[in-house]
């Protein structure tokens, strides 16, 4: 390695708590079978959309229903949470694992009131029945309502904690009542952990100082501890850890640096990387966290810092899938950075007219990639876009919103609902199958790219409208100084 870093620890390690046993039978690579029937199915059939979580990504499956029946074999690794949109208004969240079989039945004319899931055993039937009950609970008690309260600067600490604990107590009551009436089953702890850590994540959005006040019906769960078993079976817990680690690792700490590199010269991505190395004692979780942060932060990072982190991590990470994902992104970014022109595209606007990026050569272009389901994107639209446009109203900047959405009606409704003032374009292909998504090395939404008047990329993975408003010397300000 070109540079060596020694980290002096200022915070205690994130310790690994006691692990529960009995989950190894659910682990491994394979497929699960998803099949069933739909009463009163439309004659021409329809499609259900499924999102399967994984450790560092998620993948999508379309389940086609014809003549009222469906059947699919779906790849999966270990125990993973699954989101299923099975009709216009009906959604389910459940989980599966390799060699699992899930049978679904419902009436198309009364979806939410008739849906049932079945498995291969009585115990699995109980797990799936509880999943259906909790999906109904989530529909009536959206966790986003709690997050809105905990992030509201006008709400006091007592109000935030009361709202969070009311939600947790109600959710855990559904679980404990079901267990009492129907008996336990192997993965009952997953349901209890999900209830606790989903609440913790909503609370963490308002500040980590609130975490000690969250109710917990099970003493095994610690909001600052690490439980590897829970990590392996709960995407909710993994999302919580991601937010928790990121919240903690932005604190400053000391380095001893060779090659005469000054402490002030250490980039953000290097700081996050070496802090994670020093603070997370559980190696599989450490490598997972570093991977997802690099996948998020490599676009837009300083090239030298990115290379330093990539080469060091590649030498110590034992997970070949993580390294393969990072290598693919790293290679794509290298190619992208060498391109003389920003990758062109030709997409439809809301009027049905084709628009190309090259149409705007000679103007600074701000590309805003988003999805109708993306909460972070919508937050930007509602709270910052109009202020962003107001700040740069005299600079003749073209704001191009590129939405990844197969349903044009939903896209047009969102344009109107959020008042998107700019050029609105749509990609109806699946994101990861789209040349636009891949050409701009997008890994998640929202994603922003800044293009100069010469048609060349100034920064891929640049700041959001909120960050543009709240920082001095941001990428757009710097570009405006040099790109007359």
Short mmCIF file of C-alpha atoms in Angstrom, two decimals:
data_model
loop_
_atom_site.label_atom_id
_atom_site.label_comp_id
_atom_site.label_asym_id
_atom_site.label_seq_id
_atom_site.Cartn_x
_atom_site.Cartn_y
_atom_site.Cartn_z
CA UNK A 1 0.00 0.00 0.00
CA UNK A 2 1.07 3.50 -0.72
CA UNK A 3 -0.10 4.99 2.58
CA UNK A 4 -0.20 3.46 6.05
CA UNK A 5 -2.59 4.62 8.72
CA UNK A 6 -2.46 4.00 12.46
CA UNK A 7 -5.68 4.71 14.29
CA UNK A 8 -5.77 5.87 17.91
CA UNK A 9 -9.11 4.84 19.36
CA UNK A 10 -11.20 7.47 21.07
CA UNK A 11 -14.42 5.48 21.37
CA UNK A 12 -15.09 2.00 22.82
CA UNK A 13 -15.47 -0.87 20.37
CA UNK A 14 -18.92 -1.86 19.25
CA UNK A 15 -19.04 -5.18 21.04
CA UNK A 16 -20.67 -8.36 19.83
CA UNK A 17 -23.41 -9.48 22.20
CA UNK A 18 -24.39 -13.07 22.93
CA UNK A 19 -25.72 -14.85 19.90
CA UNK A 20 -28.79 -17.03 19.78
CA UNK A 21 -28.53 -20.48 18.26
CA UNK A 22 -30.73 -22.43 15.90
CA UNK A 23 -30.60 -20.26 12.79
CA UNK A 24 -27.91 -22.12 10.85
CA UNK A 25 -30.52 -24.41 9.26
CA UNK A 26 -31.94 -21.38 7.46
CA UNK A 27 -28.64 -20.14 6.07
CA UNK A 28 -27.01 -20.66 2.70
CA UNK A 29 -27.45 -19.99 -1.01
CA UNK A 30 -30.45 -21.27 -2.91
CA UNK A 31 -34.00 -20.48 -3.98
CA UNK A 32 -37.43 -20.35 -2.41
CA UNK A 33 -40.63 -21.27 -4.20
CA UNK A 34 -43.47 -18.78 -4.30
CA UNK A 35 -46.76 -19.99 -5.73
CA UNK A 36 -50.49 -19.63 -5.29
CA UNK A 37 -53.82 -18.70 -6.74
CA UNK A 38 -55.94 -15.57 -7.04
CA UNK A 39 -59.73 -15.71 -7.09
CA UNK A 40 -61.59 -13.38 -9.48
CA UNK A 41 -58.38 -12.79 -11.41
CA UNK A 42 -58.67 -10.40 -14.39
CA UNK A 43 -58.93 -12.26 -17.68
CA UNK A 44 -55.73 -10.80 -19.07
CA UNK A 45 -53.83 -11.50 -15.84
CA UNK A 46 -51.61 -9.08 -13.95
CA UNK A 47 -48.18 -8.80 -12.34
CA UNK A 48 -47.04 -8.61 -8.73
CA UNK A 49 -43.80 -6.82 -7.87
CA UNK A 50 -41.45 -8.30 -5.28
CA UNK A 51 -38.38 -6.76 -3.65
CA UNK A 52 -35.97 -9.17 -1.95
CA UNK A 53 -33.48 -7.72 0.49
CA UNK A 54 -29.87 -8.87 0.58
CA UNK A 55 -26.87 -7.86 2.64
CA UNK A 56 -25.52 -5.16 0.33
CA UNK A 57 -28.32 -4.71 -2.20
CA UNK A 58 -31.84 -5.72 -3.08
CA UNK A 59 -33.19 -7.38 -6.17
CA UNK A 60 -36.53 -7.29 -7.90
CA UNK A 61 -38.80 -9.99 -9.26
CA UNK A 62 -41.97 -9.68 -11.29
CA UNK A 63 -44.48 -12.45 -10.56
CA UNK A 64 -46.91 -12.95 -13.43
CA UNK A 65 -50.41 -14.20 -12.59
CA UNK A 66 -52.20 -15.95 -15.47
CA UNK A 67 -55.53 -17.74 -15.24
CA UNK A 68 -55.50 -17.08 -11.52
CA UNK A 69 -52.29 -18.99 -10.73
CA UNK A 70 -48.60 -18.21 -10.37
CA UNK A 71 -45.37 -20.01 -9.52
CA UNK A 72 -41.78 -18.79 -9.32
CA UNK A 73 -38.39 -19.97 -8.09
CA UNK A 74 -36.56 -17.00 -6.58
CA UNK A 75 -32.87 -16.83 -5.61
CA UNK A 76 -32.13 -15.98 -2.00
CA UNK A 77 -29.21 -15.95 0.44
CA UNK A 78 -29.88 -16.73 4.11
CA UNK A 79 -33.02 -15.32 5.77
CA UNK A 80 -34.16 -12.18 3.94
CA UNK A 81 -37.08 -9.80 4.24
CA UNK A 82 -39.38 -9.48 1.24
CA UNK A 83 -41.77 -6.74 0.19
CA UNK A 84 -44.61 -7.72 -2.13
CA UNK A 85 -47.00 -5.37 -3.92
CA UNK A 86 -49.76 -7.80 -4.87
CA UNK A 87 -52.47 -5.36 -5.99
CA UNK A 88 -52.99 -1.61 -6.38
CA UNK A 89 -53.47 -1.03 -2.67
CA UNK A 90 -52.20 -4.26 -1.12
CA UNK A 91 -48.67 -4.83 0.19
CA UNK A 92 -47.17 -7.57 2.32
CA UNK A 93 -43.88 -7.87 4.17
CA UNK A 94 -42.66 -11.35 5.03
CA UNK A 95 -39.41 -13.31 4.97
CA UNK A 96 -38.03 -16.41 3.33
CA UNK A 97 -34.89 -18.53 3.05
CA UNK A 98 -33.36 -21.24 0.82
CA UNK A 99 -35.60 -24.28 0.20
CA UNK A 100 -38.64 -22.49 1.64
CA UNK A 101 -42.06 -22.86 0.00
CA UNK A 102 -44.66 -20.10 0.36
CA UNK A 103 -48.21 -20.49 -0.93
CA UNK A 104 -50.31 -17.34 -1.27
CA UNK A 105 -54.07 -17.13 -1.82
CA UNK A 106 -56.40 -14.15 -2.02
CA UNK A 107 -59.44 -12.70 -3.73
CA UNK A 108 -58.53 -10.02 -6.28
CA UNK A 109 -61.74 -8.13 -5.46
CA UNK A 110 -60.98 -8.08 -1.73
CA UNK A 111 -57.19 -8.42 -1.50
CA UNK A 112 -56.31 -7.12 1.96
CA UNK A 113 -59.31 -8.81 3.56
CA UNK A 114 -58.63 -12.25 2.09
CA UNK A 115 -54.88 -12.71 1.74
CA UNK A 116 -53.35 -15.80 3.34
CA UNK A 117 -49.84 -17.27 3.32
CA UNK A 118 -48.97 -20.91 3.97
CA UNK A 119 -45.70 -22.79 4.43
CA UNK A 120 -44.43 -26.37 4.67
CA UNK A 121 -45.21 -26.89 8.36
CA UNK A 122 -47.53 -25.71 11.11
CA UNK A 123 -44.72 -23.66 12.63
CA UNK A 124 -44.03 -21.98 9.28
CA UNK A 125 -47.77 -21.34 8.84
CA UNK A 126 -47.76 -19.46 12.14
CA UNK A 127 -44.76 -17.36 11.10
CA UNK A 128 -46.43 -16.41 7.83
CA UNK A 129 -49.78 -15.71 9.46
CA UNK A 130 -48.07 -13.32 11.87
CA UNK A 131 -46.35 -11.65 8.90
CA UNK A 132 -49.79 -10.96 7.40
CA UNK A 133 -51.06 -9.56 10.72
CA UNK A 134 -48.06 -7.27 11.07
CA UNK A 135 -48.39 -6.08 7.47
CA UNK A 136 -51.90 -4.95 8.37
CA UNK A 137 -50.57 -3.29 11.51
CA UNK A 138 -47.92 -1.43 9.48
CA UNK A 139 -50.54 -0.22 7.00
CA UNK A 140 -52.64 1.25 9.81
CA UNK A 141 -49.65 2.51 11.84
CA UNK A 142 -46.95 3.64 9.37
CA UNK A 143 -43.51 3.97 10.94
CA UNK A 144 -43.04 7.11 8.83
CA UNK A 145 -45.48 8.86 11.17
CA UNK A 146 -43.17 8.16 14.11
CA UNK A 147 -40.15 9.34 12.12
CA UNK A 148 -41.92 12.60 11.31
CA UNK A 149 -42.45 13.23 15.02
CA UNK A 150 -38.92 12.29 16.11
CA UNK A 151 -37.38 14.57 13.47
CA UNK A 152 -39.73 17.47 14.14
CA UNK A 153 -37.68 20.25 15.79
CA UNK A 154 -40.85 21.63 17.38
CA UNK A 155 -41.59 18.36 19.22
CA UNK A 156 -40.09 17.94 22.67
CA UNK A 157 -38.20 14.88 23.89
CA UNK A 158 -41.20 13.59 25.87
CA UNK A 159 -43.48 13.78 22.83
CA UNK A 160 -40.95 11.95 20.65
CA UNK A 161 -40.42 9.15 23.16
CA UNK A 162 -44.13 8.81 23.87
CA UNK A 163 -44.90 8.38 20.15
CA UNK A 164 -42.08 5.85 19.64
CA UNK A 165 -42.94 3.76 22.67
CA UNK A 166 -46.64 3.78 21.86
CA UNK A 167 -45.78 2.35 18.44
CA UNK A 168 -43.38 -0.25 19.84
CA UNK A 169 -45.75 -1.34 22.62
CA UNK A 170 -48.60 -1.81 20.14
CA UNK A 171 -46.46 -3.78 17.69
CA UNK A 172 -44.93 -6.03 20.33
CA UNK A 173 -48.43 -6.63 21.76
CA UNK A 174 -49.56 -8.04 18.40
CA UNK A 175 -46.59 -10.44 18.52
CA UNK A 176 -46.93 -11.55 22.12
CA UNK A 177 -50.72 -11.99 21.86
CA UNK A 178 -50.28 -14.15 18.76
CA UNK A 179 -47.58 -16.24 20.44
CA UNK A 180 -49.76 -16.71 23.51
CA UNK A 181 -52.80 -17.80 21.49
CA UNK A 182 -51.03 -19.96 18.88
CA UNK A 183 -47.77 -21.14 20.42
CA UNK A 184 -44.18 -20.21 19.56
CA UNK A 185 -42.14 -21.04 16.48
CA UNK A 186 -38.43 -21.09 15.53
CA UNK A 187 -38.01 -17.50 14.34
CA UNK A 188 -40.22 -15.72 16.88
CA UNK A 189 -37.15 -13.74 18.00
CA UNK A 190 -36.91 -12.17 14.54
CA UNK A 191 -40.33 -10.57 14.98
CA UNK A 192 -39.40 -9.19 18.39
CA UNK A 193 -36.06 -7.86 17.17
CA UNK A 194 -37.69 -6.24 14.13
CA UNK A 195 -40.20 -4.44 16.35
CA UNK A 196 -37.48 -3.06 18.61
CA UNK A 197 -34.93 -2.04 16.00
CA UNK A 198 -37.50 -0.56 13.63
CA UNK A 199 -38.53 1.70 16.51
CA UNK A 200 -34.88 2.46 17.32
CA UNK A 201 -34.18 3.46 13.73
CA UNK A 202 -37.14 5.86 13.74
CA UNK A 203 -35.90 7.32 17.02
CA UNK A 204 -32.29 7.55 15.82
CA UNK A 205 -33.44 9.82 13.00
CA UNK A 206 -34.22 12.35 15.73
CA UNK A 207 -30.97 11.86 17.63
CA UNK A 208 -29.12 9.04 19.40
CA UNK A 209 -29.81 10.67 22.77
CA UNK A 210 -33.35 9.27 22.51
CA UNK A 211 -32.29 5.61 22.19
CA UNK A 212 -32.00 4.78 25.94
CA UNK A 213 -35.68 5.73 26.38
CA UNK A 214 -37.05 3.18 23.90
CA UNK A 215 -39.01 0.36 25.49
CA UNK A 216 -37.66 -3.16 25.01
CA UNK A 217 -39.54 -6.32 25.97
CA UNK A 218 -36.45 -8.50 25.54
CA UNK A 219 -33.29 -7.79 27.57
CA UNK A 220 -31.11 -9.46 24.91
CA UNK A 221 -31.42 -6.51 22.56
CA UNK A 222 -29.04 -3.61 23.08
CA UNK A 223 -29.27 -0.47 20.99
CA UNK A 224 -25.45 -0.07 21.06
CA UNK A 225 -24.48 -3.74 20.97
CA UNK A 226 -23.99 -6.04 17.99
CA UNK A 227 -25.87 -9.32 17.68
CA UNK A 228 -24.57 -11.34 14.77
CA UNK A 229 -27.52 -13.75 14.75
CA UNK A 230 -29.99 -10.89 14.45
CA UNK A 231 -27.79 -9.35 11.75
CA UNK A 232 -28.14 -12.53 9.68
CA UNK A 233 -31.94 -12.71 9.82
CA UNK A 234 -33.16 -9.11 9.89
CA UNK A 235 -32.72 -6.44 7.23
CA UNK A 236 -34.40 -4.01 9.64
CA UNK A 237 -31.58 -4.57 12.13
CA UNK A 238 -28.99 -4.13 9.38
CA UNK A 239 -30.56 -0.82 8.32
CA UNK A 240 -30.52 0.28 11.95
CA UNK A 241 -26.84 -0.64 12.32
CA UNK A 242 -26.01 1.28 9.17
CA UNK A 243 -27.62 4.43 10.56
CA UNK A 244 -26.13 3.86 14.01
CA UNK A 245 -22.58 3.35 12.76
CA UNK A 246 -22.80 6.32 10.41
CA UNK A 247 -24.13 8.48 13.25
CA UNK A 248 -21.21 7.47 15.48
CA UNK A 249 -18.40 7.40 12.95
CA UNK A 250 -18.64 10.99 11.82
CA UNK A 251 -16.90 12.00 15.05
CA UNK A 252 -13.29 13.19 14.73
CA UNK A 253 -10.43 10.94 15.79
CA UNK A 254 -6.63 10.90 15.59
CA UNK A 255 -4.37 9.41 12.97
CA UNK A 256 -0.67 8.85 12.71
CA UNK A 257 0.05 9.04 9.01
CA UNK A 258 3.15 8.08 7.09
CA UNK A 259 4.21 9.51 3.72
CA UNK A 260 3.95 12.99 5.30
CA UNK A 261 0.22 13.13 4.68
CA UNK A 262 -1.25 15.75 6.98
CA UNK A 263 -4.20 14.95 9.22
CA UNK A 264 -6.20 17.69 7.52
CA UNK A 265 -5.65 16.00 4.15
CA UNK A 266 -7.50 12.82 5.11
CA UNK A 267 -10.69 12.56 3.08
CA UNK A 268 -14.13 11.79 4.46
CA UNK A 269 -14.20 8.33 2.91
CA UNK A 270 -10.81 7.48 4.43
CA UNK A 271 -11.96 8.76 7.83
CA UNK A 272 -15.12 6.64 7.75
CA UNK A 273 -13.21 3.61 6.51
CA UNK A 274 -10.45 3.55 9.11
CA UNK A 275 -12.81 4.48 11.90
CA UNK A 276 -15.00 1.49 10.99
CA UNK A 277 -11.91 -0.74 10.98
CA UNK A 278 -11.04 0.41 14.47
CA UNK A 279 -14.49 0.36 16.02
CA UNK A 280 -16.35 -2.72 14.77
CA UNK A 281 -14.91 -5.85 16.33
CA UNK A 282 -17.17 -8.35 14.55
CA UNK A 283 -15.36 -8.89 11.24
CA UNK A 284 -18.34 -10.00 9.05
CA UNK A 285 -20.37 -6.99 10.20
CA UNK A 286 -17.37 -4.70 9.82
CA UNK A 287 -16.82 -5.84 6.24
CA UNK A 288 -20.54 -5.51 5.47
CA UNK A 289 -20.67 -1.94 6.78
CA UNK A 290 -17.53 -0.87 4.96
CA UNK A 291 -18.88 -2.35 1.73
CA UNK A 292 -22.23 -0.56 1.84
CA UNK A 293 -20.55 2.73 2.75
CA UNK A 294 -18.06 2.38 -0.11
CA UNK A 295 -20.84 1.49 -2.54
CA UNK A 296 -22.63 4.66 -1.48
CA UNK A 297 -19.59 6.95 -1.25
CA UNK A 298 -17.27 5.88 -4.07
CA UNK A 299 -19.24 7.91 -6.66
CA UNK A 300 -18.10 11.48 -6.13
CA UNK A 301 -15.11 10.60 -3.91
CA UNK A 302 -11.61 11.87 -4.54
CA UNK A 303 -9.95 9.40 -6.92
CA UNK A 304 -6.80 8.97 -4.83
CA UNK A 305 -8.76 8.44 -1.59
CA UNK A 306 -11.10 5.97 -3.29
CA UNK A 307 -8.15 3.98 -4.63
CA UNK A 308 -6.45 3.95 -1.23
CA UNK A 309 -9.55 2.60 0.52
CA UNK A 310 -10.34 0.11 -2.24
CA UNK A 311 -6.87 -1.41 -2.34
CA UNK A 312 -6.57 -1.66 1.44
CA UNK A 313 -10.01 -3.19 1.90
CA UNK A 314 -9.48 -5.64 -0.95
CA UNK A 315 -6.43 -6.96 0.89
CA UNK A 316 -8.27 -7.69 4.17
CA UNK A 317 -11.89 -8.48 3.26
CA UNK A 318 -12.69 -12.18 3.18
CA UNK A 319 -16.10 -11.87 1.52
CA UNK A 320 -15.70 -12.40 -2.22
CA UNK A 321 -19.20 -11.07 -3.00
CA UNK A 322 -18.44 -7.78 -1.31
CA UNK A 323 -15.17 -7.39 -3.17
CA UNK A 324 -16.82 -8.32 -6.48
CA UNK A 325 -19.49 -5.64 -5.97
CA UNK A 326 -16.90 -3.01 -5.06
CA UNK A 327 -14.60 -3.98 -7.92
CA UNK A 328 -17.43 -3.68 -10.41
CA UNK A 329 -18.32 -0.21 -9.15
CA UNK A 330 -14.67 0.87 -8.92
CA UNK A 331 -14.00 -0.21 -12.51
CA UNK A 332 -17.15 1.56 -13.73
CA UNK A 333 -16.12 4.79 -12.01
CA UNK A 334 -12.65 4.58 -13.50
CA UNK A 335 -14.20 4.26 -16.96
CA UNK A 336 -16.65 7.04 -16.27
CA UNK A 337 -13.97 9.44 -15.07
CA UNK A 338 -12.00 8.91 -18.28
CA UNK A 339 -14.97 9.68 -20.52
CA UNK A 340 -14.58 12.90 -22.47
CA UNK A 341 -18.33 13.56 -22.58
CA UNK A 342 -21.18 12.83 -20.20
CA UNK A 343 -23.05 9.73 -21.43
CA UNK A 344 -25.90 10.95 -23.61
CA UNK A 345 -29.47 9.70 -23.29
CA UNK A 346 -32.75 10.12 -25.13
CA UNK A 347 -35.81 9.87 -22.90
CA UNK A 348 -39.48 10.84 -22.95
CA UNK A 349 -40.83 13.83 -21.06
CA UNK A 350 -44.34 14.11 -19.60
CA UNK A 351 -45.64 15.41 -22.95
CA UNK A 352 -44.43 12.32 -24.79
CA UNK A 353 -41.56 14.18 -26.48
CA UNK A 354 -38.01 12.82 -26.70
CA UNK A 355 -35.35 14.87 -24.92
CA UNK A 356 -31.59 14.28 -25.06
CA UNK A 357 -28.85 15.44 -22.72
CA UNK A 358 -27.00 16.83 -25.74
CA UNK A 359 -29.90 19.29 -26.23
CA UNK A 360 -28.50 21.25 -23.28
CA UNK A 361 -24.84 21.51 -24.25
CA UNK A 362 -23.67 25.02 -23.45
CA UNK A 363 -25.60 25.05 -20.15
CA UNK A 364 -24.75 23.69 -16.71
CA UNK A 365 -26.92 20.62 -16.10
CA UNK A 366 -27.89 19.17 -12.72
CA UNK A 367 -29.13 15.58 -13.11
CA UNK A 368 -31.47 14.40 -10.36
CA UNK A 369 -32.08 10.62 -10.47
CA UNK A 370 -35.04 9.45 -8.38
CA UNK A 371 -37.89 6.98 -7.89
CA UNK A 372 -41.50 7.50 -6.85
CA UNK A 373 -40.98 5.17 -3.87
CA UNK A 374 -37.82 6.96 -2.64
CA UNK A 375 -38.53 8.72 0.66
CA UNK A 376 -35.23 10.61 0.63
CA UNK A 377 -35.99 11.92 -2.88
CA UNK A 378 -39.45 13.10 -1.85
CA UNK A 379 -37.99 14.80 1.23
CA UNK A 380 -35.71 16.80 -1.06
CA UNK A 381 -38.62 17.77 -3.33
CA UNK A 382 -40.86 18.89 -0.49
CA UNK A 383 -38.36 20.75 1.64
CA UNK A 384 -35.45 21.96 -0.46
CA UNK A 385 -36.05 22.06 -4.22
CA UNK A 386 -37.87 25.39 -4.34
CA UNK A 387 -35.21 27.01 -2.14
CA UNK A 388 -32.49 25.49 -4.32
CA UNK A 389 -34.09 26.93 -7.45
CA UNK A 390 -34.49 30.29 -5.75
CA UNK A 391 -30.80 30.36 -4.74
CA UNK A 392 -29.56 29.65 -8.28
CA UNK A 393 -32.37 31.35 -10.23
CA UNK A 394 -29.96 33.75 -12.00
CA UNK A 395 -27.47 31.08 -13.07
CA UNK A 396 -29.43 29.46 -15.93
CA UNK A 397 -28.92 25.94 -14.56
CA UNK A 398 -30.95 23.13 -16.14
CA UNK A 399 -32.40 20.82 -13.49
CA UNK A 400 -33.26 17.48 -15.14
CA UNK A 401 -35.30 15.05 -13.05
CA UNK A 402 -34.90 11.47 -14.29
CA UNK A 403 -37.43 9.15 -12.69
CA UNK A 404 -37.14 5.35 -12.77
CA UNK A 405 -40.77 4.22 -12.81
CA UNK A 406 -42.63 1.77 -15.04
CA UNK A 407 -46.03 3.39 -14.36
CA UNK A 408 -46.24 6.68 -16.27
CA UNK A 409 -49.45 7.73 -14.49
CA UNK A 410 -47.77 7.39 -11.10
CA UNK A 411 -44.80 9.42 -12.39
CA UNK A 412 -46.97 12.22 -13.78
CA UNK A 413 -48.97 12.33 -10.55
CA UNK A 414 -45.74 12.68 -8.57
CA UNK A 415 -44.53 15.52 -10.81
CA UNK A 416 -47.72 17.43 -10.04
CA UNK A 417 -47.84 16.48 -6.36
CA UNK A 418 -44.26 17.57 -5.62
CA UNK A 419 -44.21 20.52 -8.03
CA UNK A 420 -41.08 19.46 -9.90
CA UNK A 421 -39.97 22.55 -11.78
CA UNK A 422 -37.48 21.53 -14.43
CA UNK A 423 -37.11 18.99 -17.21
CA UNK A 424 -38.94 15.79 -16.25
CA UNK A 425 -37.92 12.54 -17.96
CA UNK A 426 -38.79 8.90 -17.32
CA UNK A 427 -37.00 5.54 -17.55
CA UNK A 428 -39.53 2.71 -17.61
CA UNK A 429 -36.98 -0.12 -17.61
CA UNK A 430 -35.87 -1.70 -14.36
CA UNK A 431 -33.19 0.54 -12.92
CA UNK A 432 -30.30 -1.94 -13.00
CA UNK A 433 -31.16 -2.98 -16.55
CA UNK A 434 -31.14 0.62 -17.80
CA UNK A 435 -28.18 2.06 -19.68
CA UNK A 436 -28.78 5.41 -17.95
CA UNK A 437 -28.51 3.81 -14.49
CA UNK A 438 -25.37 1.90 -15.40
CA UNK A 439 -23.71 4.65 -17.43
CA UNK A 440 -23.94 7.01 -14.46
CA UNK A 441 -22.78 4.33 -11.97
CA UNK A 442 -25.86 4.82 -9.80
CA UNK A 443 -26.11 2.55 -6.77
CA UNK A 444 -29.10 4.08 -4.98
CA UNK A 445 -31.57 6.96 -5.12
CA UNK A 446 -31.36 9.87 -4.93
CA UNK A 447 -28.25 10.31 -7.07
CA UNK A 448 -26.99 13.61 -8.47
CA UNK A 449 -24.60 14.45 -11.29
CA UNK A 450 -23.28 17.86 -12.28
CA UNK A 451 -22.33 18.50 -15.93
CA UNK A 452 -20.47 21.55 -17.20
CA UNK A 453 -21.28 23.69 -20.21
CA UNK A 454 -18.74 21.71 -22.23
CA UNK A 455 -20.83 18.56 -21.80
CA UNK A 456 -18.29 16.91 -19.53
CA UNK A 457 -19.05 15.52 -16.10
CA UNK A 458 -17.85 17.89 -13.40
CA UNK A 459 -18.89 15.62 -10.52
CA UNK A 460 -20.82 12.36 -10.44
CA UNK A 461 -22.42 11.71 -7.06
CA UNK A 462 -22.46 15.40 -6.15
CA UNK A 463 -24.40 17.17 -3.41
CA UNK A 464 -28.18 17.13 -2.98
CA UNK A 465 -30.23 20.35 -3.10
CA UNK A 466 -30.23 20.40 0.71
CA UNK A 467 -26.44 20.11 0.79
CA UNK A 468 -26.11 22.79 -1.88
CA UNK A 469 -28.14 25.12 0.32
CA UNK A 470 -26.34 24.33 3.56
CA UNK A 471 -22.73 24.42 2.43
CA UNK A 472 -20.33 26.99 1.12
CA UNK A 473 -18.01 26.08 -1.71
CA UNK A 474 -20.16 23.19 -2.89
CA UNK A 475 -19.58 21.56 -6.29
CA UNK A 476 -22.05 23.83 -8.08
CA UNK A 477 -20.58 26.98 -6.58
CA UNK A 478 -17.08 25.86 -7.61
CA UNK A 479 -18.23 25.01 -11.12
CA UNK A 480 -19.91 28.39 -11.53
CA UNK A 481 -16.59 30.08 -10.76
CA UNK A 482 -14.71 28.34 -13.54
CA UNK A 483 -17.40 27.56 -16.15
CA UNK A 484 -18.37 30.98 -17.47
#
